[in-house]
GROMACS .gro file of C-alpha atoms in nm:
model
  447
    1MET     CA    1  -0.295  -1.461  -3.894
    2THR     CA    2  -0.104  -1.573  -3.604
    3SER     CA    3  -0.131  -1.348  -3.282
    4TRP     CA    4   0.208  -1.256  -3.135
    5ALA     CA    5   0.108  -1.038  -2.834
    6GLY     CA    6   0.076  -1.270  -2.517
    7ARG     CA    7   0.339  -1.549  -2.652
    8THR     CA    8   0.670  -1.598  -2.458
    9ALA     CA    9   0.993  -1.419  -2.562
   10ALA     CA   10   1.110  -1.768  -2.649
   11ASP     CA   11   0.832  -1.845  -2.876
   12ILE     CA   12   0.860  -1.504  -3.057
   13ALA     CA   13   1.227  -1.514  -3.108
   14ALA     CA   14   1.201  -1.880  -3.237
   15ALA     CA   15   0.979  -1.761  -3.499
   16VAL     CA   16   1.166  -1.442  -3.600
   17ARG     CA   17   1.524  -1.675  -3.585
   18GLU     CA   18   1.334  -1.929  -3.850
   19ARG     CA   19   1.189  -1.626  -4.062
   20ARG     CA   20   0.833  -1.751  -4.004
   21VAL     CA   21   0.744  -1.379  -3.901
   22ALA     CA   22   0.936  -1.040  -3.947
   23PRO     CA   23   1.048  -0.854  -3.676
   24ARG     CA   24   0.836  -0.554  -3.788
   25GLU     CA   25   0.514  -0.766  -3.786
   26VAL     CA   26   0.562  -0.841  -3.423
   27VAL     CA   27   0.671  -0.502  -3.284
   28ALA     CA   28   0.347  -0.334  -3.513
   29GLU     CA   29   0.102  -0.563  -3.335
   30HIS     CA   30   0.274  -0.500  -2.974
   31LEU     CA   31   0.240  -0.127  -3.052
   32ASP     CA   32  -0.117  -0.151  -3.141
   33ARG     CA   33  -0.184  -0.364  -2.825
   34ILE     CA   34   0.011  -0.052  -2.625
   35ALA     CA   35  -0.218   0.185  -2.843
   36ARG     CA   36  -0.569   0.008  -2.747
   37LEU     CA   37  -0.489  -0.078  -2.369
   38ASP     CA   38  -0.220   0.126  -2.220
   39GLY     CA   39  -0.463   0.393  -2.167
   40ARG     CA   40  -0.617   0.174  -1.889
   41VAL     CA   41  -0.316   0.037  -1.755
   42GLY     CA   42  -0.058   0.329  -1.754
   43ALA     CA   43   0.241   0.125  -1.800
   44PHE     CA   44   0.445   0.364  -2.058
   45ARG     CA   45   0.556   0.696  -2.012
   46THR     CA   46   0.665   0.709  -2.372
   47VAL     CA   47   0.637   0.473  -2.660
   48ARG     CA   48   0.859   0.458  -2.949
   49ALA     CA   49   0.655   0.348  -3.226
   50GLU     CA   50   0.828   0.491  -3.524
   51ALA     CA   51   1.173   0.405  -3.373
   52ALA     CA   52   1.082   0.086  -3.272
   53LEU     CA   53   0.919  -0.034  -3.630
   54ALA     CA   54   1.295   0.126  -3.784
   55GLU     CA   55   1.489  -0.060  -3.557
   56ALA     CA   56   1.279  -0.403  -3.629
   57ASP     CA   57   1.360  -0.327  -3.994
   58GLU     CA   58   1.735  -0.286  -3.926
   59LEU     CA   59   1.706  -0.627  -3.732
   60ALA     CA   60   1.548  -0.822  -4.017
   61ALA     CA   61   1.871  -0.732  -4.227
   62ARG     CA   62   2.125  -0.884  -3.972
   63ALA     CA   63   2.347  -1.164  -4.095
   64ASP     CA   64   2.318  -1.295  -3.715
   65LEU     CA   65   1.932  -1.278  -3.712
   66GLY     CA   66   1.916  -1.658  -3.696
   67GLU     CA   67   2.145  -1.695  -3.381
   68LEU     CA   68   2.009  -1.419  -3.143
   69PRO     CA   69   1.827  -1.552  -2.821
   70LEU     CA   70   1.609  -1.232  -2.791
   71ALA     CA   71   1.541  -1.210  -3.200
   72GLY     CA   72   1.248  -0.948  -3.256
   73VAL     CA   73   1.119  -0.960  -2.902
   74PRO     CA   74   0.949  -0.632  -2.778
   75LEU     CA   75   1.094  -0.482  -2.474
   76ALA     CA   76   1.002  -0.234  -2.229
   77VAL     CA   77   1.258  -0.053  -2.025
   78LYS     CA   78   1.227   0.109  -1.717
   79ASP     CA   79   1.260   0.472  -1.700
   80ASN     CA   80   1.564   0.514  -1.494
   81LEU     CA   81   1.776   0.328  -1.748
   82ALA     CA   82   1.938   0.502  -2.038
   83VAL     CA   83   1.798   0.424  -2.383
   84ARG     CA   84   1.983   0.601  -2.684
   85GLY     CA   85   1.810   0.902  -2.826
   86GLU     CA   86   1.544   0.907  -2.540
   87ALA     CA   87   1.527   1.082  -2.183
   88HIS     CA   88   1.504   0.886  -1.875
   89LEU     CA   89   1.304   1.113  -1.633
   90ASP     CA   90   1.282   0.868  -1.314
   91GLY     CA   91   0.921   0.977  -1.264
   92SER     CA   92   1.038   1.332  -1.188
   93ALA     CA   93   0.970   1.677  -1.335
   94ALA     CA   94   1.300   1.768  -1.181
   95THR     CA   95   1.528   1.543  -1.399
   96PRO     CA   96   1.651   1.694  -1.706
   97ASP     CA   97   1.458   1.606  -2.025
   98THR     CA   98   1.773   1.551  -2.217
   99PRO     CA   99   1.821   1.257  -2.456
  100ALA     CA  100   2.052   0.955  -2.403
  101ASP     CA  101   2.377   0.926  -2.596
  102ALA     CA  102   2.426   0.579  -2.568
  103ASP     CA  103   2.223   0.312  -2.423
  104HIS     CA  104   2.278   0.167  -2.061
  105ALA     CA  105   2.492  -0.151  -2.060
  106THR     CA  106   2.184  -0.353  -2.007
  107VAL     CA  107   1.979  -0.228  -2.247
  108ALA     CA  108   2.272  -0.266  -2.477
  109ARG     CA  109   2.296  -0.615  -2.424
  110LEU     CA  110   1.944  -0.714  -2.466
  111ARG     CA  111   1.957  -0.521  -2.780
  112ALA     CA  112   2.265  -0.725  -2.904
  113ALA     CA  113   2.044  -1.021  -2.795
  114GLY     CA  114   1.782  -0.884  -3.074
  115ALA     CA  115   1.547  -0.714  -2.867
  116VAL     CA  116   1.328  -0.410  -2.972
  117VAL     CA  117   1.289  -0.109  -2.742
  118VAL     CA  118   0.933  -0.012  -2.792
  119GLY     CA  119   0.917   0.231  -2.471
  120LEU     CA  120   0.981   0.343  -2.120
  121THR     CA  121   0.789   0.255  -1.874
  122ASN     CA  122   0.636   0.460  -1.531
  123VAL     CA  123   0.827   0.482  -1.224
  124PRO     CA  124   0.764   0.651  -0.889
  125GLU     CA  125   0.975   0.956  -0.853
  126LEU     CA  126   1.329   0.834  -0.810
  127CYS     CA  127   1.216   0.487  -0.809
  128VAL     CA  128   1.151   0.527  -0.438
  129PHE     CA  129   0.808   0.393  -0.319
  130GLY     CA  130   0.616   0.061  -0.334
  131THR     CA  131   0.348   0.200  -0.584
  132THR     CA  132   0.393   0.354  -0.935
  133ASP     CA  133   0.261   0.701  -0.952
  134GLY     CA  134   0.376   1.036  -0.979
  135VAL     CA  135   0.361   1.363  -1.242
  136HIS     CA  136   0.386   1.104  -1.539
  137GLY     CA  137   0.081   0.902  -1.458
  138ILE     CA  138  -0.041   0.613  -1.234
  139SER     CA  139   0.053   0.266  -1.325
  140ARG     CA  140  -0.231   0.003  -1.260
  141ASN     CA  141  -0.251  -0.356  -1.182
  142PRO     CA  142  -0.382  -0.531  -1.505
  143TRP     CA  143  -0.571  -0.784  -1.291
  144ASP     CA  144  -0.710  -0.517  -1.133
  145THR     CA  145  -0.705  -0.161  -1.217
  146ARG     CA  146  -0.847  -0.056  -0.912
  147ARG     CA  147  -0.505  -0.174  -0.735
  148SER     CA  148  -0.145  -0.055  -0.814
  149ALA     CA  149   0.081  -0.230  -1.015
  150GLY     CA  150   0.357  -0.196  -0.713
  151GLY     CA  151   0.688  -0.051  -0.759
  152SER     CA  152   0.930   0.095  -0.839
  153SER     CA  153   0.928  -0.132  -1.144
  154GLY     CA  154   0.544  -0.100  -1.163
  155GLY     CA  155   0.556   0.019  -1.525
  156SER     CA  156   0.736  -0.258  -1.654
  157ALA     CA  157   0.525  -0.536  -1.492
  158ALA     CA  158   0.188  -0.395  -1.605
  159ALA     CA  159   0.331  -0.384  -1.957
  160VAL     CA  160   0.401  -0.740  -1.931
  161ALA     CA  161   0.110  -0.850  -1.741
  162ALA     CA  162  -0.116  -0.681  -1.955
  163GLY     CA  163   0.048  -0.833  -2.272
  164LEU     CA  164   0.170  -0.488  -2.397
  165THR     CA  165   0.555  -0.660  -2.446
  166PRO     CA  166   0.651  -0.999  -2.359
  167ILE     CA  167   0.947  -0.886  -2.147
  168ALA     CA  168   1.039  -0.575  -1.952
  169LEU     CA  169   1.384  -0.475  -1.797
  170GLY     CA  170   1.348  -0.320  -1.437
  171ASN     CA  171   1.569  -0.276  -1.125
  172ASP     CA  172   1.542  -0.382  -0.761
  173GLY     CA  173   1.691  -0.175  -0.441
  174MET     CA  174   1.448  -0.267  -0.181
  175GLY     CA  175   1.199  -0.547  -0.398
  176SER     CA  176   1.137  -0.296  -0.677
  177LEU     CA  177   1.121  -0.621  -0.938
  178ARG     CA  178   0.984  -0.874  -0.692
  179ILE     CA  179   0.688  -0.660  -0.541
  180PRO     CA  180   0.557  -0.547  -0.887
  181ALA     CA  181   0.623  -0.917  -1.019
  182ALA     CA  182   0.412  -1.059  -0.739
  183THR     CA  183   0.163  -0.801  -0.742
  184CYS     CA  184   0.110  -0.863  -1.133
  185GLY     CA  185   0.155  -1.238  -1.162
  186LEU     CA  186   0.477  -1.206  -1.304
  187VAL     CA  187   0.835  -1.428  -1.283
  188THR     CA  188   1.163  -1.218  -1.198
  189ILE     CA  189   1.506  -1.288  -1.048
  190LYS     CA  190   1.677  -1.026  -0.851
  191PRO     CA  191   2.028  -1.121  -0.942
  192GLY     CA  192   2.304  -1.126  -0.672
  193PHE     CA  193   2.544  -0.858  -0.650
  194GLY     CA  194   2.789  -0.824  -0.957
  195VAL     CA  195   2.619  -1.075  -1.187
  196VAL     CA  196   2.436  -0.801  -1.385
  197PRO     CA  197   2.604  -0.463  -1.453
  198ALA     CA  198   2.399  -0.205  -1.227
  199GLY     CA  199   2.493   0.147  -1.304
  200ILE     CA  200   2.116   0.258  -1.144
  201GLY     CA  201   2.129   0.618  -1.034
  202HIS     CA  202   2.415   0.768  -0.846
  203GLY     CA  203   2.567   0.456  -0.700
  204ASP     CA  204   2.297   0.180  -0.699
  205TRP     CA  205   2.179   0.285  -0.361
  206PHE     CA  206   2.507   0.196  -0.216
  207GLY     CA  207   2.521  -0.122  -0.399
  208MET     CA  208   2.223  -0.272  -0.316
  209SER     CA  209   2.033  -0.210  -0.657
  210GLU     CA  210   2.019  -0.473  -0.934
  211ASN     CA  211   1.907  -0.477  -1.294
  212GLY     CA  212   1.673  -0.777  -1.388
  213PRO     CA  213   1.410  -0.935  -1.594
  214LEU     CA  214   1.033  -0.911  -1.585
  215ALA     CA  215   0.860  -1.192  -1.768
  216THR     CA  216   0.578  -1.447  -1.757
  217SER     CA  217   0.771  -1.773  -1.757
  218VAL     CA  218   1.067  -1.921  -1.618
  219GLU     CA  219   1.229  -1.982  -1.947
  220ASP     CA  220   1.183  -1.604  -2.075
  221VAL     CA  221   1.358  -1.497  -1.714
  222ARG     CA  222   1.659  -1.753  -1.805
  223LEU     CA  223   1.656  -1.600  -2.165
  224MET     CA  224   1.675  -1.223  -2.050
  225LEU     CA  225   1.917  -1.305  -1.776
  226SER     CA  226   2.184  -1.505  -1.968
  227ALA     CA  227   2.154  -1.199  -2.180
  228LEU     CA  228   2.214  -0.944  -1.924
  229ALA     CA  229   2.468  -1.126  -1.753
  230GLY     CA  230   2.689  -1.206  -2.073
  231THR     CA  231   2.681  -1.583  -1.979
  232GLU     CA  232   2.445  -1.879  -2.051
  233PHE     CA  233   2.256  -2.015  -1.740
  234GLY     CA  234   2.123  -2.304  -1.967
  235GLN     CA  235   1.827  -2.488  -1.904
  236PRO     CA  236   1.708  -2.520  -1.526
  237GLU     CA  237   1.771  -2.873  -1.375
  238GLN     CA  238   1.488  -3.010  -1.221
  239GLY     CA  239   1.644  -3.354  -1.058
  240GLY     CA  240   1.851  -3.256  -0.787
  241ALA     CA  241   1.711  -3.272  -0.455
  242LEU     CA  242   1.773  -2.912  -0.279
  243ARG     CA  243   1.761  -2.850   0.109
  244ILE     CA  244   1.463  -2.594   0.110
  245ALA     CA  245   1.381  -2.387   0.428
  246VAL     CA  246   1.047  -2.261   0.471
  247SER     CA  247   0.944  -1.931   0.637
  248ARG     CA  248   0.615  -1.779   0.679
  249ARG     CA  249   0.669  -1.459   0.914
  250SER     CA  250   0.777  -1.134   0.801
  251PRO     CA  251   1.122  -1.027   0.925
  252LEU     CA  252   0.988  -0.668   1.038
  253ILE     CA  253   0.840  -0.698   1.408
  254GLY     CA  254   0.489  -0.582   1.402
  255THR     CA  255   0.398  -0.665   1.044
  256THR     CA  256   0.231  -1.002   1.000
  257VAL     CA  257   0.142  -1.172   0.654
  258THR     CA  258  -0.196  -1.263   0.583
  259ARG     CA  259  -0.344  -1.595   0.557
  260PRO     CA  260  -0.350  -1.610   0.152
  261TYR     CA  261   0.046  -1.576   0.147
  262THR     CA  262   0.113  -1.806   0.415
  263ASN     CA  263  -0.134  -2.068   0.270
  264ALA     CA  264   0.078  -2.028  -0.057
  265VAL     CA  265   0.400  -2.083   0.106
  266ALA     CA  266   0.273  -2.399   0.285
  267GLU     CA  267   0.123  -2.528  -0.075
  268ALA     CA  268   0.446  -2.457  -0.249
  269ALA     CA  269   0.648  -2.643   0.006
  270GLY     CA  270   0.439  -2.955  -0.010
  271LEU     CA  271   0.458  -2.938  -0.414
  272LEU     CA  272   0.837  -2.907  -0.370
  273ALA     CA  273   0.864  -3.188  -0.091
  274GLY     CA  274   0.658  -3.417  -0.337
  275ALA     CA  275   0.900  -3.333  -0.599
  276GLY     CA  276   1.199  -3.502  -0.412
  277HIS     CA  277   1.345  -3.196  -0.242
  278ARG     CA  278   1.419  -3.180   0.135
  279VAL     CA  279   1.171  -2.968   0.273
  280ARG     CA  280   1.171  -2.788   0.654
  281ARG     CA  281   1.016  -2.529   0.852
  282ALA     CA  282   1.338  -2.310   0.936
  283GLU     CA  283   1.321  -1.916   1.056
  284PRO     CA  284   1.619  -1.726   0.926
  285PRO     CA  285   1.788  -1.508   1.233
  286TYR     CA  286   1.679  -1.193   1.133
  287PRO     CA  287   1.796  -0.928   1.376
  288ALA     CA  288   1.535  -0.714   1.530
  289SER     CA  289   1.727  -0.389   1.367
  290ILE     CA  290   1.697  -0.521   1.036
  291GLY     CA  291   1.407  -0.254   0.983
  292VAL     CA  292   1.599   0.034   1.095
  293THR     CA  293   1.896  -0.064   0.849
  294ALA     CA  294   1.665  -0.087   0.569
  295LEU     CA  295   1.537   0.234   0.657
  296ARG     CA  296   1.874   0.406   0.671
  297HIS     CA  297   2.002   0.245   0.353
  298TRP     CA  298   1.694   0.331   0.155
  299THR     CA  299   1.683   0.709   0.233
  300ALA     CA  300   2.041   0.751   0.214
  301GLY     CA  301   2.030   0.615  -0.148
  302THR     CA  302   1.760   0.853  -0.246
  303ALA     CA  303   1.974   1.128  -0.069
  304VAL     CA  304   2.256   1.085  -0.288
  305ASP     CA  305   2.033   1.041  -0.603
  306ALA     CA  306   1.815   1.366  -0.521
  307ALA     CA  307   2.137   1.569  -0.458
  308GLY     CA  308   2.164   1.840  -0.741
  309LEU     CA  309   1.784   1.851  -0.831
  310ASP     CA  310   1.545   2.127  -0.775
  311PRO     CA  311   1.362   2.041  -0.437
  312ALA     CA  312   1.066   2.274  -0.568
  313LEU     CA  313   1.011   2.050  -0.849
  314LEU     CA  314   1.031   1.708  -0.616
  315ALA     CA  315   0.714   1.561  -0.436
  316ARG     CA  316   0.720   1.635  -0.095
  317ARG     CA  317   0.721   1.274  -0.014
  318THR     CA  318   1.066   1.257  -0.217
  319ARG     CA  319   1.194   1.571  -0.035
  320VAL     CA  320   1.151   1.432   0.280
  321HIS     CA  321   1.275   1.102   0.210
  322ALA     CA  322   1.594   1.247   0.092
  323ALA     CA  323   1.599   1.463   0.404
  324ILE     CA  324   1.578   1.211   0.623
  325GLY     CA  325   1.861   1.014   0.415
  326ARG     CA  326   2.088   1.297   0.463
  327ARG     CA  327   2.118   1.239   0.840
  328PHE     CA  328   2.224   0.882   0.772
  329LEU     CA  329   2.449   0.930   0.460
  330SER     CA  330   2.784   0.923   0.669
  331GLY     CA  331   2.680   0.606   0.883
  332VAL     CA  332   2.584   0.423   0.576
  333ARG     CA  333   2.915   0.499   0.396
  334THR     CA  334   3.128   0.442   0.670
  335GLY     CA  335   2.919   0.136   0.862
  336ASP     CA  336   2.927  -0.219   0.853
  337SER     CA  337   2.585  -0.308   0.914
  338ARG     CA  338   2.543  -0.489   0.586
  339ASP     CA  339   2.834  -0.691   0.680
  340ARG     CA  340   2.698  -0.796   0.996
  341LEU     CA  341   2.408  -0.892   0.854
  342ARG     CA  342   2.562  -1.111   0.585
  343GLU     CA  343   2.787  -1.282   0.832
  344ARG     CA  344   2.459  -1.345   1.075
  345LEU     CA  345   2.250  -1.526   0.784
  346THR     CA  346   2.549  -1.703   0.632
  347PRO     CA  347   2.544  -2.001   0.855
  348PHE     CA  348   2.192  -2.065   0.765
  349PHE     CA  349   2.245  -2.074   0.414
  350ALA     CA  350   2.536  -2.314   0.465
  351GLU     CA  351   2.272  -2.558   0.608
  352HIS     CA  352   1.996  -2.466   0.324
  353ASP     CA  353   2.022  -2.435  -0.050
  354VAL     CA  354   1.695  -2.204  -0.092
  355LEU     CA  355   1.461  -2.020   0.136
  356LEU     CA  356   1.110  -2.026   0.065
  357THR     CA  357   0.879  -1.735   0.182
  358PRO     CA  358   0.597  -1.511   0.087
  359ALA     CA  359   0.675  -1.234  -0.171
  360LEU     CA  360   0.425  -1.000  -0.029
  361ALA     CA  361   0.272  -0.991   0.333
  362ARG     CA  362  -0.070  -0.846   0.154
  363ARG     CA  363  -0.219  -0.714  -0.170
  364ALA     CA  364  -0.094  -0.405  -0.307
  365PRO     CA  365  -0.264  -0.083  -0.228
  366ARG     CA  366  -0.509   0.065  -0.419
  367ALA     CA  367  -0.421   0.276  -0.730
  368ALA     CA  368  -0.398   0.627  -0.623
  369ALA     CA  369  -0.191   0.941  -0.668
  370TRP     CA  370   0.022   0.838  -0.343
  371HIS     CA  371   0.283   1.081  -0.457
  372GLU     CA  372   0.036   1.365  -0.332
  373ARG     CA  373   0.047   1.228   0.026
  374GLY     CA  374   0.281   1.256   0.307
  375TRP     CA  375   0.609   1.055   0.358
  376LEU     CA  376   0.493   0.867   0.656
  377SER     CA  377   0.130   0.728   0.459
  378ASN     CA  378   0.364   0.595   0.186
  379ALA     CA  379   0.634   0.434   0.395
  380LEU     CA  380   0.393   0.274   0.632
  381ALA     CA  381   0.203   0.141   0.343
  382GLY     CA  382   0.508   0.009   0.160
  383SER     CA  383   0.584  -0.172   0.460
  384ALA     CA  384   0.303  -0.329   0.579
  385TYR     CA  385   0.270  -0.495   0.239
  386SER     CA  386   0.611  -0.562   0.099
  387PRO     CA  387   0.821  -0.636   0.453
  388LEU     CA  388   1.013  -0.938   0.299
  389THR     CA  389   1.190  -0.807   0.012
  390PRO     CA  390   1.457  -0.568   0.138
  391ALA     CA  391   1.668  -0.798   0.335
  392TRP     CA  392   1.804  -0.958   0.029
  393ASN     CA  393   1.908  -0.610  -0.105
  394LEU     CA  394   2.101  -0.535   0.209
  395THR     CA  395   2.289  -0.880   0.185
  396GLY     CA  396   2.314  -0.874  -0.224
  397TRP     CA  397   2.191  -1.198  -0.256
  398PRO     CA  398   1.993  -1.328  -0.532
  399ALA     CA  399   1.615  -1.379  -0.470
  400MET     CA  400   1.308  -1.448  -0.713
  401SER     CA  401   0.919  -1.392  -0.678
  402VAL     CA  402   0.699  -1.679  -0.845
  403PRO     CA  403   0.331  -1.664  -0.920
  404PHE     CA  404   0.150  -1.932  -0.694
  405GLY     CA  405  -0.205  -1.895  -0.723
  406MET     CA  406  -0.463  -1.617  -0.705
  407LEU     CA  407  -0.582  -1.406  -0.400
  408PRO     CA  408  -0.972  -1.395  -0.297
  409SER     CA  409  -0.965  -1.051  -0.514
  410GLY     CA  410  -0.870  -1.234  -0.820
  411THR     CA  411  -0.533  -1.118  -0.857
  412PRO     CA  412  -0.217  -1.321  -0.849
  413CYS     CA  413  -0.035  -1.446  -0.521
  414ALA     CA  414   0.351  -1.518  -0.512
  415VAL     CA  415   0.638  -1.666  -0.298
  416GLN     CA  416   0.970  -1.562  -0.293
  417LEU     CA  417   1.272  -1.789  -0.332
  418VAL     CA  418   1.614  -1.675  -0.188
  419GLY     CA  419   1.952  -1.823  -0.222
  420ARG     CA  420   2.326  -1.767  -0.147
  421PRO     CA  421   2.540  -1.589  -0.410
  422GLY     CA  422   2.568  -1.787  -0.694
  423SER     CA  423   2.252  -1.960  -0.666
  424GLU     CA  424   2.034  -1.813  -0.966
  425ALA     CA  425   2.041  -2.116  -1.146
  426ALA     CA  426   1.947  -2.336  -0.846
  427LEU     CA  427   1.657  -2.055  -0.783
  428MET     CA  428   1.541  -2.089  -1.143
  429ALA     CA  429   1.512  -2.465  -1.147
  430VAL     CA  430   1.294  -2.448  -0.784
  431ALA     CA  431   1.094  -2.208  -0.984
  432ALA     CA  432   1.054  -2.408  -1.287
  433THR     CA  433   0.936  -2.720  -1.066
  434LEU     CA  434   0.668  -2.466  -0.925
  435GLU     CA  435   0.569  -2.358  -1.283
  436THR     CA  436   0.517  -2.718  -1.411
  437LEU     CA  437   0.336  -2.858  -1.102
  438ARG     CA  438   0.115  -2.518  -1.066
  439PRO     CA  439   0.131  -2.331  -1.375
  440TRP     CA  440  -0.017  -1.970  -1.384
  441GLN     CA  441  -0.226  -1.770  -1.653
  442ARG     CA  442   0.047  -1.574  -1.770
  443THR     CA  443  -0.112  -1.239  -1.890
  444ALA     CA  444  -0.390  -1.056  -1.721
  445PRO     CA  445  -0.768  -1.071  -1.915
  446VAL     CA  446  -0.745  -0.688  -2.021
  447GLY     CA  447  -0.871  -0.759  -2.380
   0.00000   0.00000   0.00000
């Protein structure tokens, strides 16, 4: 019997389109794997076993099955996006447990492409922090369950890395796709502003949050992004020489990048130069104030999302985060700090097509009940290991995390690729080159 768990979405969809396997068989196998392994990983808040099997049967009867790019592919959805008939709790005890009347636009697009939603994945409360833990459980890195899967799309990343689903839907407001992808050895892209429907929380964190894919291959990211954006990105082209800038330093003053991540960037740069790209060291002109700008927008976005929720039901770290953000709301709404950051960085991207950086500064924190700790310890832990992602939410420009080698601890390492608006295809082409030259193990050896 053919095993479908651990196969790529592209492989599964091709087999379903050609009727070599029924959608129910594929979904049932993944549901069985979830039942066996998720107790160790903590990826899912809720699993839609009966509903997913029924939807797989409905999919099999579709007249257009042979044309669907994600035909029969099991999909995990982050628990801050609406799935028809299910409540999305956003990792909190304060949010209403009310089933959604309709799918979020991104979920609807993936379902229209043939994907089957098998469950909703764990997130930190209101998707604020860089570790995924809270009242609904702890999401662990399948490569090392003593470590956090990252956040805030940690449950989605853990599901894919463990082979519980081949793809997952998440979103990224300060790195929430790229951080867990880097931690768990996955490929992701935070698309640029306006490429994919947002509609996250109450205002998308002032337009900084974007929905995007988590997958184990560049091809699967391309398939998902095409479905999410409603436009075909096509196969990545690897022939053209790009101007690639290489930076190994943190944008945040006082935060250092550890040697495994700087070494990964140096090795990746060498591979890309050998592939014919024009690669050189160049430092983006990050302003010294970028950390303060990120903090103001990050906390203010949470203040908006927390409005109307019972503070007594929120974790202390979330209450403090929202209280800090309320002080910044007016300035964030009327200020021009993001425009000034874009103006400062635009000339750099006129000279370079792609920026290559570390994805993280160090490995993820231990898997623990971080939601029971204070706000400062959470904020410091997050900024210490993920200082390289927020800048690109502030600009609204596309950025990817791509697996690259392993850390001494045996968990995946990763690099980040950043481009100007509209460069998603170019970033995926560079990622495909790295995938070809330095292939990665796509799923963790968890069983």
